[in-house]
mmCIF file of C-alpha atoms in Angstrom:
data_model
loop_
_atom_site.group_PDB
_atom_site.id
_atom_site.type_symbol
_atom_site.label_atom_id
_atom_site.label_comp_id
_atom_site.label_asym_id
_atom_site.label_seq_id
_atom_site.Cartn_x
_atom_site.Cartn_y
_atom_site.Cartn_z
ATOM 1 C CA MET A 24 -20.455 -1.399 17.265
ATOM 2 C CA ILE A 25 -19.464 -1.145 13.534
ATOM 3 C CA LYS A 26 -19.091 2.345 14.393
ATOM 4 C CA ARG A 27 -16.731 1.500 17.264
ATOM 5 C CA ILE A 28 -14.616 -0.702 15.276
ATOM 6 C CA SER A 29 -14.361 1.775 12.267
ATOM 7 C CA LEU A 30 -12.921 4.787 14.459
ATOM 8 C CA SER A 31 -10.752 2.151 16.272
ATOM 9 C CA LEU A 32 -9.097 1.067 13.132
ATOM 10 C CA GLY A 33 -8.771 4.754 11.976
ATOM 11 C CA LEU A 34 -6.662 5.137 15.126
ATOM 12 C CA LEU A 35 -4.632 1.935 15.142
ATOM 13 C CA SER A 36 -3.858 2.278 11.202
ATOM 14 C CA GLY A 37 -2.957 6.117 11.785
ATOM 15 C CA ILE A 38 -0.645 5.166 14.413
ATOM 16 C CA LEU A 39 1.029 2.716 11.827
ATOM 17 C CA PHE A 40 1.419 5.572 9.732
ATOM 18 C CA THR A 41 1.970 8.511 11.641
ATOM 19 C CA GLY A 42 3.385 7.355 15.064
ATOM 20 C CA ASN A 43 6.834 7.610 15.275
ATOM 21 C CA PRO A 44 7.808 4.849 18.022
ATOM 22 C CA VAL A 45 11.590 5.537 17.652
ATOM 23 C CA ASN A 46 13.626 5.555 20.775
ATOM 24 C CA ALA A 47 16.645 7.886 20.270
ATOM 25 C CA ASP A 48 18.695 5.049 21.975
ATOM 26 C CA ILE A 49 18.058 2.494 19.171
ATOM 27 C CA PRO A 50 20.176 3.160 16.492
ATOM 28 C CA LEU A 51 18.859 2.657 12.878
ATOM 29 C CA THR A 52 20.544 3.086 9.576
ATOM 30 C CA PRO A 53 18.596 5.435 6.985
ATOM 31 C CA VAL A 54 17.554 3.667 3.711
ATOM 32 C CA SER A 55 20.055 4.584 0.991
ATOM 33 C CA THR A 56 18.906 6.122 -1.955
ATOM 34 C CA ALA A 57 22.268 6.413 -3.986
ATOM 35 C CA SER A 58 21.155 3.420 -6.295
ATOM 36 C CA SER A 59 17.425 4.339 -6.578
ATOM 37 C CA THR A 60 15.215 6.457 -8.590
ATOM 38 C CA VAL A 61 12.660 8.447 -6.569
ATOM 39 C CA PRO A 62 9.213 7.588 -8.572
ATOM 40 C CA GLN A 63 7.743 11.341 -8.894
ATOM 41 C CA THR A 64 5.587 10.589 -12.071
ATOM 42 C CA ILE A 65 3.816 7.624 -10.532
ATOM 43 C CA SER A 66 2.957 9.615 -7.514
ATOM 44 C CA GLN A 67 1.500 12.275 -9.670
ATOM 45 C CA ALA A 68 -0.371 9.924 -11.616
ATOM 46 C CA SER A 69 -1.800 7.914 -8.562
ATOM 47 C CA THR A 70 -3.166 11.295 -6.963
ATOM 48 C CA SER A 71 -5.328 11.689 -9.786
ATOM 49 C CA SER A 72 -6.503 8.071 -10.190
ATOM 50 C CA ASN A 73 -7.950 7.541 -6.767
ATOM 51 C CA VAL A 74 -6.289 4.049 -6.430
ATOM 52 C CA LYS A 75 -8.403 1.696 -4.248
ATOM 53 C CA LEU A 76 -10.063 -1.598 -4.053
ATOM 54 C CA LEU A 77 -13.588 -2.079 -5.038
ATOM 55 C CA LEU A 78 -16.549 -4.303 -3.686
ATOM 56 C CA GLU A 79 -15.957 -6.542 -6.611
ATOM 57 C CA ASP A 80 -12.615 -7.256 -5.426
ATOM 58 C CA LEU A 81 -13.887 -9.251 -2.406
ATOM 59 C CA PRO A 82 -15.763 -12.158 -1.710
ATOM 60 C CA GLU A 83 -19.317 -12.489 -1.886
ATOM 61 C CA GLY A 84 -21.329 -11.294 1.119
ATOM 62 C CA PHE A 85 -19.316 -7.886 1.823
ATOM 63 C CA GLN A 86 -20.971 -4.537 1.517
ATOM 64 C CA GLU A 87 -19.626 -0.848 1.696
ATOM 65 C CA LEU A 88 -19.893 0.568 5.110
ATOM 66 C CA PRO A 89 -22.403 3.062 5.207
ATOM 67 C CA PRO A 90 -21.676 6.913 4.043
ATOM 68 C CA GLU A 91 -21.591 7.989 7.450
ATOM 69 C CA LEU A 92 -19.315 5.695 8.921
ATOM 70 C CA THR A 93 -16.727 5.908 5.998
ATOM 71 C CA ALA A 94 -16.808 9.884 6.521
ATOM 72 C CA SER A 95 -16.414 9.268 10.089
ATOM 73 C CA LEU A 96 -13.250 7.033 9.596
ATOM 74 C CA ALA A 97 -11.597 9.271 7.096
ATOM 75 C CA SER A 98 -12.364 12.140 9.436
ATOM 76 C CA GLN A 99 -10.155 10.219 12.376
ATOM 77 C CA PHE A 100 -7.302 9.884 9.434
ATOM 78 C CA ARG A 101 -7.446 13.778 8.696
ATOM 79 C CA LEU A 102 -7.258 14.368 12.774
ATOM 80 C CA LEU A 103 -4.197 12.058 13.049
ATOM 81 C CA THR A 104 -2.565 13.571 10.048
ATOM 82 C CA GLN A 105 -2.878 17.216 11.533
ATOM 83 C CA GLN A 106 -0.976 15.781 14.822
ATOM 84 C CA PHE A 107 2.054 14.856 13.483
ATOM 85 C CA GLN A 108 4.135 17.122 11.101
ATOM 86 C CA ASP A 109 6.009 14.379 9.122
ATOM 87 C CA ALA A 110 2.520 12.721 7.999
ATOM 88 C CA ASN A 111 1.747 12.832 4.224
ATOM 89 C CA LEU A 112 -1.659 10.890 3.873
ATOM 90 C CA ASN A 113 -4.717 11.188 1.661
ATOM 91 C CA PRO A 114 -7.620 9.570 3.253
ATOM 92 C CA GLU A 115 -9.598 10.798 0.167
ATOM 93 C CA ASN A 116 -8.396 7.100 -1.104
ATOM 94 C CA LEU A 117 -9.971 5.122 1.623
ATOM 95 C CA PHE A 118 -12.080 2.113 1.146
ATOM 96 C CA ALA A 119 -13.650 0.153 3.608
ATOM 97 C CA PHE A 120 -16.351 -2.956 3.692
ATOM 98 C CA VAL A 121 -18.107 -4.921 6.191
ATOM 99 C CA ASN A 122 -19.461 -8.446 5.936
ATOM 100 C CA PRO A 123 -22.747 -8.434 8.276
ATOM 101 C CA GLU A 124 -23.049 -12.023 8.895
ATOM 102 C CA SER A 125 -19.710 -12.777 9.956
ATOM 103 C CA PHE A 126 -19.038 -9.245 11.103
ATOM 104 C CA GLN A 127 -15.658 -9.011 9.169
ATOM 105 C CA ILE A 128 -14.233 -5.614 8.305
ATOM 106 C CA VAL A 129 -11.695 -4.836 5.093
ATOM 107 C CA LEU A 130 -10.338 -1.304 4.928
ATOM 108 C CA GLY A 131 -7.351 0.458 3.701
ATOM 109 C CA PHE A 132 -6.073 3.409 1.809
ATOM 110 C CA THR A 133 -3.565 4.443 -0.759
ATOM 111 C CA SER A 134 -1.530 7.887 -0.492
ATOM 112 C CA PRO A 135 0.964 9.275 -2.826
ATOM 113 C CA LEU A 136 4.639 10.592 -1.721
ATOM 114 C CA SER A 137 5.131 14.082 -2.443
ATOM 115 C CA SER A 138 9.103 14.186 -2.059
ATOM 116 C CA GLU A 139 11.996 12.286 -1.997
ATOM 117 C CA GLN A 140 12.337 12.805 1.839
ATOM 118 C CA ASP A 141 8.812 11.345 2.197
ATOM 119 C CA TRP A 142 9.882 8.169 0.199
ATOM 120 C CA VAL A 143 13.095 7.609 2.471
ATOM 121 C CA ASN A 144 10.955 8.209 5.771
ATOM 122 C CA PHE A 145 8.298 5.348 4.931
ATOM 123 C CA ASP A 146 11.196 2.902 4.013
ATOM 124 C CA THR A 147 12.974 3.633 6.995
ATOM 125 C CA ASN A 148 9.637 3.284 9.064
ATOM 126 C CA VAL A 149 8.969 0.022 7.492
ATOM 127 C CA GLN A 150 12.473 -1.228 8.643
ATOM 128 C CA GLN A 151 11.531 0.304 11.912
ATOM 129 C CA LEU A 152 8.529 -1.883 12.416
ATOM 130 C CA GLN A 153 10.333 -4.911 11.749
ATOM 131 C CA GLN A 154 12.465 -4.595 14.795
ATOM 132 C CA PRO A 155 11.603 -6.299 18.060
ATOM 133 C CA GLU A 156 12.339 -3.239 19.826
ATOM 134 C CA ILE A 157 10.390 -0.920 17.965
ATOM 135 C CA GLN A 158 7.332 -3.497 18.026
ATOM 136 C CA GLN A 159 7.108 -3.085 21.844
ATOM 137 C CA LEU A 160 7.576 0.403 21.822
ATOM 138 C CA LEU A 161 4.637 0.575 19.088
ATOM 139 C CA VAL A 162 2.340 -1.879 21.645
ATOM 140 C CA SER A 163 3.024 0.467 24.496
ATOM 141 C CA GLN A 164 1.931 3.367 22.159
ATOM 142 C CA LEU A 165 -1.137 1.899 20.924
ATOM 143 C CA LYS A 166 -2.065 1.023 24.620
ATOM 144 C CA GLN A 167 -1.848 4.559 25.670
ATOM 145 C CA ARG A 168 -3.872 5.861 22.657
ATOM 146 C CA LEU A 169 -6.393 3.337 23.347
ATOM 147 C CA GLN A 170 -6.960 4.520 26.779
ATOM 148 C CA GLY A 171 -9.363 7.143 25.877
ATOM 149 C CA MET A 172 -11.717 4.899 23.879
ATOM 150 C CA GLY A 173 -13.271 2.979 26.443
ATOM 151 C CA GLU A 174 -12.931 -0.657 27.253
ATOM 152 C CA ILE A 175 -10.301 -1.427 24.385
ATOM 153 C CA ASN A 176 -7.162 -3.287 24.943
ATOM 154 C CA VAL A 177 -4.218 -4.681 23.157
ATOM 155 C CA LEU A 178 -3.841 -8.303 23.887
ATOM 156 C CA GLU A 179 -0.893 -9.241 21.516
ATOM 157 C CA TYR A 180 1.016 -8.095 19.051
ATOM 158 C CA LYS A 181 2.630 -10.728 16.331
ATOM 159 C CA PRO A 182 4.723 -9.654 13.213
ATOM 160 C CA LEU A 183 3.760 -11.221 9.865
ATOM 161 C CA PRO A 184 7.163 -11.873 8.106
ATOM 162 C CA GLU A 185 5.438 -13.445 5.180
ATOM 163 C CA LEU A 186 4.255 -9.733 4.429
ATOM 164 C CA ASN A 187 7.900 -8.284 4.447
ATOM 165 C CA ASN A 188 8.705 -9.143 0.605
ATOM 166 C CA PHE A 189 6.620 -7.897 -1.900
ATOM 167 C CA ALA A 190 5.932 -4.707 -3.688
ATOM 168 C CA ASP A 191 9.064 -2.245 -3.110
ATOM 169 C CA THR A 192 9.039 -2.376 0.583
ATOM 170 C CA SER A 193 6.320 -3.800 2.751
ATOM 171 C CA THR A 194 5.767 -5.418 6.441
ATOM 172 C CA GLY A 195 2.833 -6.632 8.036
ATOM 173 C CA PHE A 196 1.545 -7.404 11.983
ATOM 174 C CA THR A 197 -1.296 -8.913 13.676
ATOM 175 C CA LEU A 198 -2.937 -7.567 16.828
ATOM 176 C CA GLY A 199 -5.279 -9.280 19.158
ATOM 177 C CA ILE A 200 -7.818 -6.843 20.592
ATOM 178 C CA ASP A 201 -10.429 -7.060 23.406
ATOM 179 C CA MET A 202 -13.420 -4.503 22.722
ATOM 180 C CA GLU A 203 -15.995 -4.379 25.455
ATOM 181 C CA GLY A 204 -15.458 -8.429 25.942
ATOM 182 C CA THR A 205 -15.433 -9.279 22.320
ATOM 183 C CA PRO A 206 -12.215 -10.589 20.967
ATOM 184 C CA LEU A 207 -11.177 -9.442 17.850
ATOM 185 C CA GLN A 208 -8.077 -9.935 15.694
ATOM 186 C CA LEU A 209 -6.829 -7.338 13.299
ATOM 187 C CA ASP A 210 -4.163 -7.978 10.738
ATOM 188 C CA MET A 211 -2.418 -5.153 9.075
ATOM 189 C CA ALA A 212 -0.336 -4.627 6.180
ATOM 190 C CA THR A 213 1.502 -1.784 4.771
ATOM 191 C CA PHE A 214 3.647 -1.211 1.703
ATOM 192 C CA ARG A 215 5.054 1.062 -0.754
ATOM 193 C CA ARG A 216 4.875 0.549 -4.905
ATOM 194 C CA GLY A 217 6.773 3.020 -6.459
ATOM 195 C CA GLY A 218 5.514 6.797 -5.547
ATOM 196 C CA MET A 219 2.344 5.346 -3.763
ATOM 197 C CA ILE A 220 2.027 4.286 -0.266
ATOM 198 C CA ALA A 221 -0.879 1.737 1.034
ATOM 199 C CA PHE A 222 -2.466 0.469 4.125
ATOM 200 C CA THR A 223 -4.653 -2.612 4.421
ATOM 201 C CA GLY A 224 -6.393 -4.196 7.327
ATOM 202 C CA VAL A 225 -8.710 -7.167 8.038
ATOM 203 C CA MET A 226 -10.553 -7.416 11.434
ATOM 204 C CA TYR A 227 -12.640 -10.255 12.498
ATOM 205 C CA VAL A 228 -13.889 -12.242 15.531
ATOM 206 C CA ASN A 229 -10.936 -14.093 17.163
ATOM 207 C CA GLY A 230 -11.182 -17.809 16.314
ATOM 208 C CA GLN A 231 -12.809 -17.110 12.887
ATOM 209 C CA MET A 232 -11.020 -17.410 9.568
ATOM 210 C CA PRO A 233 -10.944 -14.638 7.696
ATOM 211 C CA LEU A 234 -12.763 -14.511 4.667
ATOM 212 C CA ILE A 235 -9.912 -12.903 2.845
ATOM 213 C CA GLN A 236 -6.552 -12.909 4.265
ATOM 214 C CA VAL A 237 -4.868 -9.279 4.769
ATOM 215 C CA GLY A 238 -2.136 -10.576 2.471
ATOM 216 C CA ASP A 239 -4.537 -11.353 -0.542
ATOM 217 C CA VAL A 240 -5.926 -7.774 0.089
ATOM 218 C CA ALA A 241 -2.432 -6.399 -0.207
ATOM 219 C CA GLN A 242 -1.699 -7.763 -3.488
ATOM 220 C CA LYS A 243 -4.864 -7.071 -5.007
ATOM 221 C CA LEU A 244 -4.261 -3.053 -3.848
ATOM 222 C CA ASP A 245 -0.694 -3.521 -5.208
ATOM 223 C CA SER A 246 -1.807 -5.162 -8.450
ATOM 224 C CA ARG A 247 -4.394 -2.218 -8.919
ATOM 225 C CA ILE A 248 -1.606 0.464 -8.302
ATOM 226 C CA VAL A 249 0.695 -1.116 -10.882
ATOM 227 C CA GLN A 250 -2.156 -1.647 -13.304
ATOM 228 C CA VAL A 251 -3.278 2.174 -13.041
ATOM 229 C CA SER A 252 0.571 3.290 -13.273
ATOM 230 C CA ALA A 253 0.979 1.184 -16.382
ATOM 231 C CA GLN A 254 -2.135 2.820 -18.015
ATOM 232 C CA SER A 255 -0.376 6.256 -17.160
ATOM 233 C CA TYR A 256 2.918 5.634 -17.967
ATOM 234 C CA PRO A 257 3.539 2.394 -19.906
ATOM 235 C CA ALA A 258 6.877 3.223 -21.109
ATOM 236 C CA ARG A 259 8.351 3.968 -17.784
ATOM 237 C CA LEU A 260 6.684 0.865 -16.204
ATOM 238 C CA ALA A 261 8.201 -1.086 -19.080
ATOM 239 C CA ASN A 262 11.530 0.213 -17.984
ATOM 240 C CA HIS A 263 11.309 -0.538 -14.378
ATOM 241 C CA GLN A 264 11.642 3.000 -13.760
ATOM 242 C CA PHE A 265 9.365 3.529 -10.848
#
């Protein structure tokens, strides 16, 4: 079952980043770059730093997913990125952990932005994901893509507005999922810090309390990005030019 959940998380998070549930009839003002500087240097630093969470960042009881499952999860990201020309993901910076006793999974990845247009596109997509119309389109898209994965159904979608106000831009939501009769909850957060985008997810059995909140996972990952960037470019970080 861990393998099924891992592959499902890959699909769900891939849709979050690479899917484009935008309806042409829904107007959206693109993010302005007039007063912002595209963070190219931090993008380059993060590429070589393999920024991700470690087992020590999580509560006791978690362990890394077996290598073959992590490899399968990374493969899902690669397949998804090939399907969308606008995607610019790097699943090499993937992390995935499981607590066998509570059957809770924490995963995520970071990916550097390679161009100004990627930066603008990501911030625009974050704005879109905060719109009720786009949220409904996303749920419909998720349901369609999950049809070929067996008895996996999306039961509910709720935004997490408390995740909209950290890093440079961010958003989050939670999904209720029924997987072969098992009710699961999937909390997700995505954000940009400088030239790096990140995704985090926490999956747990519905009714349980997560051992770590997705917001805490995202904050830890954001701190790791800032730390690595400061070590690589301390002067630029001190001047907030990232």
